[in-house]
Structure formats: structure tokens, C-alpha cells
Amino acid sequence: MKKTILVLPGDGIGPEVIKQTLRVLDVIDTDHAFHITHGLIGGAAYDQYQQHFPTQTEQLCHQADAILFGSVGGPVEQSHHNKWQDCERNSILALRQTLNLAINMRPAKLYPALQDISPLKNQRLAGCEEILIIRELLGDIYFGEHRQYNHNELRFASDLATYNEQQIRKAAEYAFQAARLRNSKVTSVDKANVLATSKLWRTVVSEVALEYPDVLLEHMLVDNCAMQLILNPAQFGVIVTANLFGDILSDAASALPGSLGMMPSASFGANGIGLYEPSGGSAPDIAGQNTANPMAQILSLALLLRHSFAMTAQATQIENAIEHVLKAGFRTVDIYDEGYNLVSCSEFTDQVIHALTL
Ligand code: NAD
């Protein structure tokens, strides 16, 4: 029976990069092994259903074997408009909760061909090939109570952060297993000098480490980690951290290779379904211009093929094709440097497709 991939393009650059990624899938899926379904989410769903995550889309999610997700949200300065208000929370966060997607992995790969566009000097990048960030996805401040209230004529706001040990254990186990496959260490990042959730995080990760004596564990405070990512990124192999810290640190790590537009991500849940999406957002500043970098979305497809369908050869084929295109000197504007071929989102994908057929 055919496997179903649900495609949720969302907003901003989402539909543009998804369109290009489906062209790549067409080339890879020569046996027509997949049944592709399409759904609305985010502002695009709001336009039709006045909801960011309508039941129609939720049903499609439950029928899918894997989800290829674009991105959601509008311009930050328009976030008070009904269409964009709480859009991310109501759509992607709700979707993660519905599918119980507890673990998110984000590989920040440094491409030799792009070494010169990294904001870091070459010597700082020496020895650094890829940092894998494992982010717990269903706990922390995102899913606690959010309140705004007045007291004694002052305005207050609070966001409640909560973790239970099972959530932390799951993330830690995933990180140790990933480190084992990469022959690298795990850096667990927290704020255990201040936060109760981080104290529990550190205790549970240390307990899990006892089951992986072959993997080195180090603990690092999040403020130090932000600095170390820039000073000495080569020291990191696998980073495991809580939801909020993971969100921020993975954007920081994505800058090391040169652009957020190159970083894919995969999220996994208990029921086996995987969701694959770029690490960045909907990039309203460049939406509709065919200038977005499609790499993060295309590489998310590669993760989908590898992790949801064990299609390792095809996933590697896509990753190699992207590397080939970079080596050949094609660049979207976010990674452009003088002397290279400046191409649009669709032209970059043309080159990826050409490389796949070589
Ligand atoms: P963003 O990630 O959309 O953009 C940050 C910067 O990175 C922008 O300059 C953008 O142009 C650039 N960028 C991102 N992807 C790119 C790509 N593929 N190619 C070239 N450049 C790229 O973050 P933001 O501007 O802070 O947020 C915009 C909207 O996205 C907000 O509504 C936010 O809520 C939403 N958002 C959604 C998700 C998600 O869907 N999972 C994640 C983060 C932010």
C-alpha cells in the first residue's frame, strides 16, 4: 500500500519552498510509492476556516504516515491582526501537541563550499562539520499557562514553565542514541544555577547517562553555550536541551553555516509519525519573491525519506545533490558572495534536480 505524505505549506515562503521540494520528490519517487495529500494551516487556513489548525487538517494529519511542513505566521508587526494573532501557537504548537511530537532534531551542517560566508572566521570553524541539536518539544514555557493581568495598577505577565522527568528522559535517550551513532559526546544545556526545571533536567539527564557509559556527557549553562557556539563550535557534537533554549540555540547554530534557510528539522512522536520542516519561520520579508533558499525544505524531505521510510539511499542522493550544487557555485541571495552564480529559489532547485539526474 502507498504511504501517505501530508503536505502543509502554510504561509510566507512556505508555499514557495514546498513547491520546489515537491519537484525534487517527483524526481526521487520514480515508483510513485507515495500518496500526497495537501492541507491548510496557519494564516492560509484562517483565510478559509477562521481557524489556524482546522479539524479538516487535523484529520489529514491522523491519516498521514509523514508530514512535510512549510512554515506559519505573518509579519511580526501584524501579529495583532486576527489572522496572525497566536498563529504559531494555534497551528504548529497545537499540531505538535496533537501528534505528541516530543523530540525535535536540527542538524546544523557546515558545508566546505560555504566556509567563506560563515560569519565566523575559518579558524574558528576548523574541525566543525555538523552540530546536532536535540530539542524537547512538548514541555517548558511554551505549553504552560500564559497570563497577562493587572495588580495594584501595574501590568503583569507570566508564562509557566513545567517539565516532568519522562519528557526529559525521552529527549536525553534520543540524544545519547544519536551521539552513539556519531561517535560523539552529548552536551546537555540548561540553566540549573537558577531554574527548578533545569535542576530536574540536569538530574534526569545524568541518570540517563549511566545507561550510556560509552558516551561522554557534559553539562553547560545556556548562557555559556550561546557564547561557546560562536567561540568554539567544533567542541559540540550533540546538544540536548529544553524547548525554549533549543529554539534559540538552534537559530544561533543555523547562522554558523551562513543562513537559517539551510537548516532542516525533524520531529518525532510516540505514534511513529514524523513531521519535517525548515528550522526557520515564514520569512515574510522575502515571501513571494522566489528568492528564498529552498535548502532547508528540500533537506527536510531528505530527513523524511530517511527517518519515516528508511529510504537512506534516496535521502543521501538529495543531500549529495545539494552539496554538488553548492560546490558548482550556485547561491541563493542569503548565501551569495561575489563571484558566484546568484540564482532564485526555483533556479537553485533546477540545479538540484539536474544534479540528481547526473
Ligand atoms: P524567520 O525565521 O521567518 O526569518 C528570520 C530571518 O531569516 C529573515 O530575515 C528571513 O528572511 C530569513 N530566512 C528564513 N528562512 C529563510 C530562507 N529559507 N531563505 C532565506 N532567508 C530565510 O523569523 P521571523 O522573521 O522572526 O518570523 C516570521 C514569522 O515566522 C513569524 O510570524 C513567526 O511567528 C513565524 N515562525 C514560524 C515558525 C514555524 O512555522 N515553525 C518558526 C519560527 C517563526
mmCIF file of C-alpha atoms and ligand atoms in Angstrom:
data_model
loop_
_atom_site.group_PDB
_atom_site.id
_atom_site.type_symbol
_atom_site.label_atom_id
_atom_site.label_comp_id
_atom_site.label_asym_id
_atom_site.label_seq_id
_atom_site.Cartn_x
_atom_site.Cartn_y
_atom_site.Cartn_z
ATOM 1 C CA MET A 1 0.000 0.000 0.000
ATOM 2 C CA LYS A 2 1.182 3.518 -0.791
ATOM 3 C CA LYS A 3 2.472 5.609 2.095
ATOM 4 C CA THR A 4 0.802 8.969 2.605
ATOM 5 C CA ILE A 5 2.752 12.202 2.869
ATOM 6 C CA LEU A 6 0.680 15.163 4.017
ATOM 7 C CA VAL A 7 1.950 18.484 2.684
ATOM 8 C CA LEU A 8 1.185 21.595 4.769
ATOM 9 C CA PRO A 9 2.774 24.616 3.053
ATOM 10 C CA GLY A 10 1.436 27.262 5.485
ATOM 11 C CA ASP A 11 2.372 30.917 4.995
ATOM 12 C CA GLY A 12 5.051 33.264 3.702
ATOM 13 C CA ILE A 13 7.831 31.417 1.908
ATOM 14 C CA GLY A 14 6.293 28.064 2.945
ATOM 15 C CA PRO A 15 4.296 27.524 -0.288
ATOM 16 C CA GLU A 16 7.283 28.600 -2.456
ATOM 17 C CA VAL A 17 9.835 26.249 -0.925
ATOM 18 C CA ILE A 18 7.313 23.411 -0.630
ATOM 19 C CA LYS A 19 6.507 23.741 -4.358
ATOM 20 C CA GLN A 20 10.198 23.329 -5.203
ATOM 21 C CA THR A 21 10.596 20.441 -2.772
ATOM 22 C CA LEU A 22 7.722 18.543 -4.381
ATOM 23 C CA ARG A 23 9.559 18.848 -7.710
ATOM 24 C CA VAL A 24 12.506 17.085 -6.056
ATOM 25 C CA LEU A 25 10.208 14.409 -4.621
ATOM 26 C CA ASP A 26 8.790 13.827 -8.110
ATOM 27 C CA VAL A 27 12.270 13.039 -9.388
ATOM 28 C CA ILE A 28 13.096 10.782 -6.437
ATOM 29 C CA ASP A 29 9.769 8.952 -6.290
ATOM 30 C CA THR A 30 10.096 7.219 -9.636
ATOM 31 C CA ASP A 31 7.991 4.242 -8.437
ATOM 32 C CA HIS A 32 5.173 6.568 -7.309
ATOM 33 C CA ALA A 33 5.400 4.981 -3.876
ATOM 34 C CA PHE A 34 3.705 7.902 -2.176
ATOM 35 C CA HIS A 35 0.180 9.230 -1.978
ATOM 36 C CA ILE A 36 0.424 13.003 -1.471
ATOM 37 C CA THR A 37 -2.324 14.870 0.359
ATOM 38 C CA HIS A 38 -2.496 18.634 0.902
ATOM 39 C CA GLY A 39 -3.875 20.665 3.802
ATOM 40 C CA LEU A 40 -4.150 24.220 5.081
ATOM 41 C CA ILE A 41 -2.533 25.508 8.244
ATOM 42 C CA GLY A 42 -1.679 28.864 9.812
ATOM 43 C CA GLY A 43 -2.856 32.073 8.172
ATOM 44 C CA ALA A 44 -3.711 30.179 4.992
ATOM 45 C CA ALA A 45 -6.167 28.032 6.975
ATOM 46 C CA TYR A 46 -7.502 31.086 8.785
ATOM 47 C CA ASP A 47 -8.460 32.666 5.440
ATOM 48 C CA GLN A 48 -10.730 29.723 4.676
ATOM 49 C CA TYR A 49 -11.854 28.381 8.070
ATOM 50 C CA GLN A 50 -11.169 31.249 10.536
ATOM 51 C CA GLN A 51 -9.016 28.727 12.406
ATOM 52 C CA HIS A 52 -5.262 28.195 12.275
ATOM 53 C CA PHE A 53 -5.463 24.419 12.676
ATOM 54 C CA PRO A 54 -8.919 23.346 11.443
ATOM 55 C CA THR A 55 -10.344 19.877 12.070
ATOM 56 C CA GLN A 56 -10.093 19.132 8.322
ATOM 57 C CA THR A 57 -6.302 19.479 8.604
ATOM 58 C CA GLU A 58 -6.183 17.567 11.866
ATOM 59 C CA GLN A 59 -7.956 14.632 10.216
ATOM 60 C CA LEU A 60 -5.457 14.652 7.356
ATOM 61 C CA CYS A 61 -2.630 14.579 9.927
ATOM 62 C CA HIS A 62 -4.041 11.446 11.544
ATOM 63 C CA GLN A 63 -4.292 9.741 8.139
ATOM 64 C CA ALA A 64 -0.695 10.551 7.161
ATOM 65 C CA ASP A 65 2.477 8.495 7.590
ATOM 66 C CA ALA A 66 4.655 11.607 7.485
ATOM 67 C CA ILE A 67 4.119 15.364 7.251
ATOM 68 C CA LEU A 68 6.107 17.813 5.163
ATOM 69 C CA PHE A 69 5.515 21.198 6.764
ATOM 70 C CA GLY A 70 6.438 24.636 5.388
ATOM 71 C CA SER A 71 6.123 27.394 7.965
ATOM 72 C CA VAL A 72 3.413 29.530 9.506
ATOM 73 C CA GLY A 73 2.948 33.083 10.659
ATOM 74 C CA GLY A 74 2.770 36.594 9.301
ATOM 75 C CA PRO A 75 4.857 39.720 9.655
ATOM 76 C CA VAL A 76 5.686 40.174 13.347
ATOM 77 C CA GLU A 77 4.415 43.793 13.251
ATOM 78 C CA GLN A 78 0.982 42.493 12.165
ATOM 79 C CA SER A 79 0.680 39.952 14.984
ATOM 80 C CA HIS A 80 -2.278 41.861 16.495
ATOM 81 C CA HIS A 81 -4.415 41.110 13.384
ATOM 82 C CA ASN A 82 -6.888 38.252 13.907
ATOM 83 C CA LYS A 83 -5.327 36.282 11.080
ATOM 84 C CA TRP A 84 -1.860 36.332 12.639
ATOM 85 C CA GLN A 85 -2.655 36.592 16.355
ATOM 86 C CA ASP A 86 -1.265 33.492 18.148
ATOM 87 C CA CYS A 87 -0.934 31.875 14.722
ATOM 88 C CA GLU A 88 2.190 29.846 15.584
ATOM 89 C CA ARG A 89 0.791 28.771 18.943
ATOM 90 C CA ASN A 90 -2.564 27.765 17.463
ATOM 91 C CA SER A 91 -1.111 25.897 14.500
ATOM 92 C CA ILE A 92 2.365 24.369 14.742
ATOM 93 C CA LEU A 93 2.379 24.156 18.546
ATOM 94 C CA ALA A 94 -1.123 22.644 18.518
ATOM 95 C CA LEU A 95 -0.071 20.210 15.803
ATOM 96 C CA ARG A 96 2.979 19.110 17.810
ATOM 97 C CA GLN A 97 0.734 18.535 20.807
ATOM 98 C CA THR A 98 -1.929 16.683 18.799
ATOM 99 C CA LEU A 99 0.623 14.287 17.325
ATOM 100 C CA ASN A 100 2.610 14.097 20.553
ATOM 101 C CA LEU A 101 5.789 15.198 18.761
ATOM 102 C CA ALA A 102 8.120 15.234 21.732
ATOM 103 C CA ILE A 103 11.526 15.314 20.081
ATOM 104 C CA ASN A 104 12.924 17.712 17.538
ATOM 105 C CA MET A 105 16.280 17.278 15.831
ATOM 106 C CA ARG A 106 18.058 20.031 13.925
ATOM 107 C CA PRO A 107 21.360 19.340 12.212
ATOM 108 C CA ALA A 108 23.488 22.443 11.552
ATOM 109 C CA LYS A 109 25.838 21.281 8.829
ATOM 110 C CA LEU A 110 28.851 23.291 7.766
ATOM 111 C CA TYR A 111 29.444 22.936 4.038
ATOM 112 C CA PRO A 112 33.085 23.308 2.988
ATOM 113 C CA ALA A 113 31.882 25.144 -0.147
ATOM 114 C CA LEU A 114 30.261 27.807 2.053
ATOM 115 C CA GLN A 115 33.016 28.239 4.593
ATOM 116 C CA ASP A 116 33.720 31.798 3.484
ATOM 117 C CA ILE A 117 30.167 33.042 4.041
ATOM 118 C CA SER A 118 30.034 31.906 7.645
ATOM 119 C CA PRO A 119 30.014 34.920 9.964
ATOM 120 C CA LEU A 120 32.835 33.157 11.832
ATOM 121 C CA LYS A 121 36.458 33.219 10.779
ATOM 122 C CA ASN A 122 37.653 29.999 9.127
ATOM 123 C CA GLN A 123 39.959 29.124 12.006
ATOM 124 C CA ARG A 124 37.045 29.183 14.456
ATOM 125 C CA LEU A 125 35.197 26.670 12.286
ATOM 126 C CA ALA A 126 38.161 24.290 11.941
ATOM 127 C CA GLY A 127 37.117 20.733 12.788
ATOM 128 C CA CYS A 128 33.413 21.560 12.907
ATOM 129 C CA GLU A 129 31.299 19.558 10.438
ATOM 130 C CA GLU A 130 27.862 19.278 11.977
ATOM 131 C CA ILE A 131 26.198 20.100 15.277
ATOM 132 C CA LEU A 132 23.052 18.130 16.027
ATOM 133 C CA ILE A 133 20.622 19.923 18.306
ATOM 134 C CA ILE A 134 18.029 17.768 20.048
ATOM 135 C CA ARG A 135 15.240 19.916 21.431
ATOM 136 C CA GLU A 136 12.476 18.690 23.753
ATOM 137 C CA LEU A 137 9.314 19.865 22.062
ATOM 138 C CA LEU A 138 6.282 19.437 24.311
ATOM 139 C CA GLY A 139 7.258 20.900 27.665
ATOM 140 C CA ASP A 140 8.656 24.128 29.045
ATOM 141 C CA ILE A 141 7.332 27.637 28.865
ATOM 142 C CA TYR A 142 5.532 27.140 25.520
ATOM 143 C CA PHE A 143 2.916 24.827 26.958
ATOM 144 C CA GLY A 144 2.430 26.247 30.461
ATOM 145 C CA GLU A 145 -0.184 28.800 31.434
ATOM 146 C CA HIS A 146 0.256 32.213 29.788
ATOM 147 C CA ARG A 147 -1.265 35.143 31.692
ATOM 148 C CA GLN A 148 -1.458 38.890 31.436
ATOM 149 C CA TYR A 149 -3.106 40.665 34.345
ATOM 150 C CA ASN A 150 -3.214 43.878 36.361
ATOM 151 C CA HIS A 151 -2.334 44.129 40.034
ATOM 152 C CA ASN A 152 -2.039 47.327 42.093
ATOM 153 C CA GLU A 153 -2.412 49.300 38.864
ATOM 154 C CA LEU A 154 0.630 47.597 37.352
ATOM 155 C CA ARG A 155 0.545 45.343 34.291
ATOM 156 C CA PHE A 156 1.933 41.849 34.856
ATOM 157 C CA ALA A 157 2.560 38.857 32.615
ATOM 158 C CA SER A 158 3.647 35.342 33.426
ATOM 159 C CA ASP A 159 4.471 32.189 31.463
ATOM 160 C CA LEU A 160 4.661 28.967 33.392
ATOM 161 C CA ALA A 161 7.476 26.530 32.575
ATOM 162 C CA THR A 162 6.942 22.897 33.590
ATOM 163 C CA TYR A 163 8.812 19.668 32.930
ATOM 164 C CA ASN A 164 8.240 16.116 34.069
ATOM 165 C CA GLU A 165 11.001 13.542 34.218
ATOM 166 C CA GLN A 166 9.544 11.426 31.402
ATOM 167 C CA GLN A 167 9.787 14.311 28.945
ATOM 168 C CA ILE A 168 13.419 14.934 29.876
ATOM 169 C CA ARG A 169 14.292 11.223 29.797
ATOM 170 C CA LYS A 170 12.884 10.882 26.268
ATOM 171 C CA ALA A 171 14.968 13.773 24.942
ATOM 172 C CA ALA A 172 18.084 12.535 26.731
ATOM 173 C CA GLU A 173 17.694 8.980 25.411
ATOM 174 C CA TYR A 174 17.297 10.262 21.877
ATOM 175 C CA ALA A 175 20.425 12.398 22.274
ATOM 176 C CA PHE A 176 22.578 9.581 23.672
ATOM 177 C CA GLN A 177 21.484 7.228 20.897
ATOM 178 C CA ALA A 178 22.236 9.863 18.275
ATOM 179 C CA ALA A 179 25.660 10.507 19.834
ATOM 180 C CA ARG A 180 26.436 6.794 19.777
ATOM 181 C CA LEU A 181 25.816 6.692 16.021
ATOM 182 C CA ARG A 182 28.083 9.706 15.517
ATOM 183 C CA ASN A 183 30.798 8.662 17.890
ATOM 184 C CA SER A 184 30.455 11.966 19.708
ATOM 185 C CA LYS A 185 29.628 13.415 23.088
ATOM 186 C CA VAL A 186 26.406 14.898 24.445
ATOM 187 C CA THR A 187 26.317 18.444 25.770
ATOM 188 C CA SER A 188 23.236 18.954 27.919
ATOM 189 C CA VAL A 189 22.311 22.615 28.122
ATOM 190 C CA ASP A 190 20.289 24.092 30.969
ATOM 191 C CA LYS A 191 20.140 26.934 33.491
ATOM 192 C CA ALA A 192 20.494 24.721 36.560
ATOM 193 C CA ASN A 193 22.077 27.512 38.599
ATOM 194 C CA VAL A 194 18.680 29.287 38.641
ATOM 195 C CA LEU A 195 15.712 27.317 37.305
ATOM 196 C CA ALA A 196 13.907 24.426 39.020
ATOM 197 C CA THR A 197 13.045 22.884 35.631
ATOM 198 C CA SER A 198 16.756 22.944 34.759
ATOM 199 C CA LYS A 199 17.749 21.313 38.060
ATOM 200 C CA LEU A 200 15.393 18.427 37.257
ATOM 201 C CA TRP A 201 16.695 18.418 33.673
ATOM 202 C CA ARG A 202 20.303 18.036 34.840
ATOM 203 C CA THR A 203 19.441 15.287 37.344
ATOM 204 C CA VAL A 204 17.458 13.214 34.836
ATOM 205 C CA VAL A 205 19.996 13.613 32.004
ATOM 206 C CA SER A 206 22.755 12.483 34.411
ATOM 207 C CA GLU A 207 20.677 9.418 35.339
ATOM 208 C CA VAL A 208 20.136 8.523 31.672
ATOM 209 C CA ALA A 209 23.878 8.954 31.027
ATOM 210 C CA LEU A 210 24.567 5.994 33.340
ATOM 211 C CA GLU A 211 22.899 3.768 30.701
ATOM 212 C CA TYR A 212 25.317 5.062 28.046
ATOM 213 C CA PRO A 213 28.774 4.716 29.620
ATOM 214 C CA ASP A 214 30.356 4.811 26.154
ATOM 215 C CA VAL A 215 29.084 8.377 25.508
ATOM 216 C CA LEU A 216 30.693 11.354 27.204
ATOM 217 C CA LEU A 217 28.241 13.753 28.866
ATOM 218 C CA GLU A 218 28.977 17.347 29.748
ATOM 219 C CA HIS A 219 26.595 19.892 31.245
ATOM 220 C CA MET A 220 26.694 23.502 30.140
ATOM 221 C CA LEU A 221 24.733 26.563 31.201
ATOM 222 C CA VAL A 222 22.738 28.062 28.365
ATOM 223 C CA ASP A 223 24.383 31.489 28.521
ATOM 224 C CA ASN A 224 27.820 29.905 28.253
ATOM 225 C CA CYS A 225 26.586 27.643 25.433
ATOM 226 C CA ALA A 226 25.427 30.656 23.396
ATOM 227 C CA MET A 227 28.948 32.055 23.702
ATOM 228 C CA GLN A 228 30.725 28.730 23.074
ATOM 229 C CA LEU A 229 28.729 28.174 19.869
ATOM 230 C CA ILE A 230 30.419 31.247 18.487
ATOM 231 C CA LEU A 231 33.852 30.912 20.122
ATOM 232 C CA ASN A 232 34.444 27.203 19.614
ATOM 233 C CA PRO A 233 31.672 25.384 17.710
ATOM 234 C CA ALA A 234 33.919 22.380 16.984
ATOM 235 C CA GLN A 235 33.627 21.258 20.613
ATOM 236 C CA PHE A 236 29.975 20.274 20.058
ATOM 237 C CA GLY A 237 28.639 17.011 18.655
ATOM 238 C CA VAL A 238 25.125 16.542 20.016
ATOM 239 C CA ILE A 239 23.433 19.225 22.107
ATOM 240 C CA VAL A 240 20.306 18.270 24.046
ATOM 241 C CA THR A 241 18.193 20.930 25.644
ATOM 242 C CA ALA A 242 14.749 22.126 26.671
ATOM 243 C CA ASN A 243 12.151 23.627 24.372
ATOM 244 C CA LEU A 244 12.895 27.332 24.775
ATOM 245 C CA PHE A 245 16.696 27.035 24.881
ATOM 246 C CA GLY A 246 16.577 24.674 21.876
ATOM 247 C CA ASP A 247 14.511 27.132 19.879
ATOM 248 C CA ILE A 248 17.004 29.925 20.458
ATOM 249 C CA LEU A 249 20.257 27.946 20.269
ATOM 250 C CA SER A 250 19.277 26.209 17.041
ATOM 251 C CA ASP A 251 18.694 29.564 15.321
ATOM 252 C CA ALA A 252 22.114 30.660 16.594
ATOM 253 C CA ALA A 253 23.686 27.421 15.331
ATOM 254 C CA SER A 254 21.961 27.852 11.980
ATOM 255 C CA ALA A 255 23.913 31.070 11.478
ATOM 256 C CA LEU A 256 27.235 29.183 11.612
ATOM 257 C CA PRO A 257 26.802 27.651 8.146
ATOM 258 C CA GLY A 258 25.649 31.048 6.888
ATOM 259 C CA SER A 259 21.839 31.108 6.779
ATOM 260 C CA LEU A 260 18.744 29.893 8.581
ATOM 261 C CA GLY A 261 17.476 28.880 5.142
ATOM 262 C CA MET A 262 19.736 25.823 5.110
ATOM 263 C CA MET A 263 18.717 24.107 8.335
ATOM 264 C CA PRO A 264 16.131 21.314 8.186
ATOM 265 C CA SER A 265 14.416 19.714 11.158
ATOM 266 C CA ALA A 266 12.532 16.569 12.080
ATOM 267 C CA SER A 267 10.096 15.982 14.925
ATOM 268 C CA PHE A 268 9.101 12.577 16.219
ATOM 269 C CA GLY A 269 6.271 11.324 18.358
ATOM 270 C CA ALA A 270 5.173 8.248 20.193
ATOM 271 C CA ASN A 271 2.845 7.040 17.451
ATOM 272 C CA GLY A 272 5.583 6.849 14.824
ATOM 273 C CA ILE A 273 4.554 9.819 12.690
ATOM 274 C CA GLY A 274 7.281 12.286 11.776
ATOM 275 C CA LEU A 275 6.932 15.972 10.908
ATOM 276 C CA TYR A 276 9.631 17.582 8.782
ATOM 277 C CA GLU A 277 10.059 21.326 8.417
ATOM 278 C CA PRO A 278 12.681 24.043 7.982
ATOM 279 C CA SER A 279 14.054 25.361 11.273
ATOM 280 C CA GLY A 280 13.195 28.928 10.323
ATOM 281 C CA GLY A 281 9.884 30.697 10.068
ATOM 282 C CA SER A 282 7.749 32.039 7.228
ATOM 283 C CA ALA A 283 10.213 34.857 6.379
ATOM 284 C CA PRO A 284 7.522 37.413 5.403
ATOM 285 C CA ASP A 285 10.280 39.887 4.459
ATOM 286 C CA ILE A 286 11.168 37.818 1.386
ATOM 287 C CA ALA A 287 7.910 35.948 0.719
ATOM 288 C CA GLY A 288 6.526 35.939 -2.823
ATOM 289 C CA GLN A 289 9.838 36.928 -4.431
ATOM 290 C CA ASN A 290 11.152 33.478 -5.401
ATOM 291 C CA THR A 291 14.379 34.364 -3.575
ATOM 292 C CA ALA A 292 14.106 32.091 -0.529
ATOM 293 C CA ASN A 293 16.713 29.410 -0.042
ATOM 294 C CA PRO A 294 14.896 26.081 -0.595
ATOM 295 C CA MET A 295 17.678 24.014 1.021
ATOM 296 C CA ALA A 296 16.089 23.709 4.480
ATOM 297 C CA GLN A 297 12.840 22.450 2.981
ATOM 298 C CA ILE A 298 14.489 20.079 0.496
ATOM 299 C CA LEU A 299 16.786 18.738 3.231
ATOM 300 C CA SER A 300 13.695 18.257 5.410
ATOM 301 C CA LEU A 301 12.375 15.998 2.650
ATOM 302 C CA ALA A 302 15.646 14.036 2.834
ATOM 303 C CA LEU A 303 15.132 13.617 6.590
ATOM 304 C CA LEU A 304 11.556 12.479 5.921
ATOM 305 C CA LEU A 305 12.697 9.811 3.475
ATOM 306 C CA ARG A 306 15.425 8.601 5.830
ATOM 307 C CA HIS A 307 13.564 8.627 9.131
ATOM 308 C CA SER A 308 9.962 7.868 8.180
ATOM 309 C CA PHE A 309 10.538 5.458 5.291
ATOM 310 C CA ALA A 310 14.102 4.148 5.755
ATOM 311 C CA MET A 311 14.934 5.404 2.236
ATOM 312 C CA THR A 312 18.540 6.108 3.144
ATOM 313 C CA ALA A 313 19.896 5.930 -0.407
ATOM 314 C CA GLN A 314 17.394 8.472 -1.725
ATOM 315 C CA ALA A 315 17.946 10.782 1.262
ATOM 316 C CA THR A 316 21.693 10.675 0.711
ATOM 317 C CA GLN A 317 21.156 11.273 -3.013
ATOM 318 C CA ILE A 318 19.318 14.533 -2.221
ATOM 319 C CA GLU A 319 21.947 15.648 0.303
ATOM 320 C CA ASN A 320 24.740 14.917 -2.175
ATOM 321 C CA ALA A 321 22.881 16.780 -4.932
ATOM 322 C CA ILE A 322 22.636 19.877 -2.720
ATOM 323 C CA GLU A 323 26.317 19.665 -1.898
ATOM 324 C CA HIS A 324 27.092 19.313 -5.602
ATOM 325 C CA VAL A 325 25.061 22.457 -6.441
ATOM 326 C CA LEU A 326 26.897 24.440 -3.759
ATOM 327 C CA LYS A 327 30.260 23.186 -4.997
ATOM 328 C CA ALA A 328 29.259 24.186 -8.528
ATOM 329 C CA GLY A 329 28.872 27.748 -7.220
ATOM 330 C CA PHE A 330 25.088 28.324 -7.277
ATOM 331 C CA ARG A 331 23.833 30.554 -4.466
ATOM 332 C CA THR A 332 20.510 31.996 -3.393
ATOM 333 C CA VAL A 333 20.758 35.565 -2.148
ATOM 334 C CA ASP A 334 21.058 34.677 1.567
ATOM 335 C CA ILE A 335 24.303 32.766 0.900
ATOM 336 C CA TYR A 336 25.519 34.803 -2.052
ATOM 337 C CA ASP A 337 29.076 36.061 -2.268
ATOM 338 C CA GLU A 338 30.821 37.910 -5.058
ATOM 339 C CA GLY A 339 31.979 35.718 -7.927
ATOM 340 C CA TYR A 340 29.253 33.073 -7.520
ATOM 341 C CA ASN A 341 26.107 32.405 -9.567
ATOM 342 C CA LEU A 342 23.160 34.192 -7.985
ATOM 343 C CA VAL A 343 20.013 32.091 -8.533
ATOM 344 C CA SER A 344 16.387 32.197 -7.461
ATOM 345 C CA CYS A 345 14.616 29.621 -5.319
ATOM 346 C CA SER A 346 13.315 27.760 -8.381
ATOM 347 C CA GLU A 347 16.624 28.028 -10.275
ATOM 348 C CA PHE A 348 18.502 26.571 -7.308
ATOM 349 C CA THR A 349 16.041 23.673 -7.348
ATOM 350 C CA ASP A 350 16.546 23.266 -11.120
ATOM 351 C CA GLN A 351 20.214 22.689 -10.327
ATOM 352 C CA VAL A 352 19.404 20.197 -7.557
ATOM 353 C CA ILE A 353 17.179 18.279 -9.959
ATOM 354 C CA HIS A 354 19.888 18.401 -12.614
ATOM 355 C CA ALA A 355 22.408 17.036 -10.073
ATOM 356 C CA LEU A 356 20.003 14.229 -9.166
ATOM 357 C CA THR A 357 19.896 13.097 -12.758
ATOM 358 C CA LEU A 358 23.695 13.083 -13.278
HETATM 359 P P1 NAD B 1 12.068 33.843 10.191
HETATM 360 O O1 NAD B 1 12.761 32.580 10.555
HETATM 361 O O2 NAD B 1 10.865 33.729 9.360
HETATM 362 O O3 NAD B 1 13.103 34.808 9.463
HETATM 363 C C1 NAD B 1 14.299 35.265 10.096
HETATM 364 C C2 NAD B 1 15.272 35.750 9.001
HETATM 365 O O4 NAD B 1 15.761 34.600 8.294
HETATM 366 C C3 NAD B 1 14.595 36.639 7.959
HETATM 367 O O5 NAD B 1 15.499 37.635 7.568
HETATM 368 C C4 NAD B 1 14.320 35.708 6.800
HETATM 369 O O6 NAD B 1 14.292 36.345 5.543
HETATM 370 C C5 NAD B 1 15.496 34.739 6.899
HETATM 371 N N1 NAD B 1 15.130 33.414 6.367
HETATM 372 C C6 NAD B 1 14.373 32.466 6.955
HETATM 373 N N2 NAD B 1 14.226 31.426 6.131
HETATM 374 C C7 NAD B 1 14.894 31.724 5.005
HETATM 375 C C8 NAD B 1 15.116 31.049 3.776
HETATM 376 N N3 NAD B 1 14.607 29.828 3.532
HETATM 377 N N4 NAD B 1 15.853 31.663 2.816
HETATM 378 C C9 NAD B 1 16.399 32.872 3.023
HETATM 379 N N5 NAD B 1 16.231 33.545 4.190
HETATM 380 C C10 NAD B 1 15.485 32.998 5.156
HETATM 381 O O7 NAD B 1 11.752 34.558 11.586
HETATM 382 P P2 NAD B 1 10.856 35.859 11.916
HETATM 383 O O8 NAD B 1 11.003 36.870 10.837
HETATM 384 O O9 NAD B 1 11.221 36.205 13.282
HETATM 385 O O10 NAD B 1 9.377 35.307 11.944
HETATM 386 C C11 NAD B 1 8.484 35.406 10.850
HETATM 387 C C12 NAD B 1 7.233 34.613 11.125
HETATM 388 O O11 NAD B 1 7.560 33.223 11.181
HETATM 389 C C13 NAD B 1 6.580 34.949 12.466
HETATM 390 O O12 NAD B 1 5.202 35.046 12.264
HETATM 391 C C14 NAD B 1 6.924 33.768 13.363
HETATM 392 O O13 NAD B 1 5.941 33.550 14.343
HETATM 393 C C15 NAD B 1 6.956 32.653 12.342
HETATM 394 N N6 NAD B 1 7.726 31.455 12.725
HETATM 395 C C16 NAD B 1 7.203 30.258 12.346
HETATM 396 C C17 NAD B 1 7.889 29.094 12.614
HETATM 397 C C18 NAD B 1 7.299 27.790 12.152
HETATM 398 O O14 NAD B 1 6.451 27.803 11.286
HETATM 399 N N7 NAD B 1 7.741 26.654 12.677
HETATM 400 C C19 NAD B 1 9.147 29.154 13.251
HETATM 401 C C20 NAD B 1 9.676 30.405 13.576
HETATM 402 C C21 NAD B 1 8.964 31.560 13.300
#
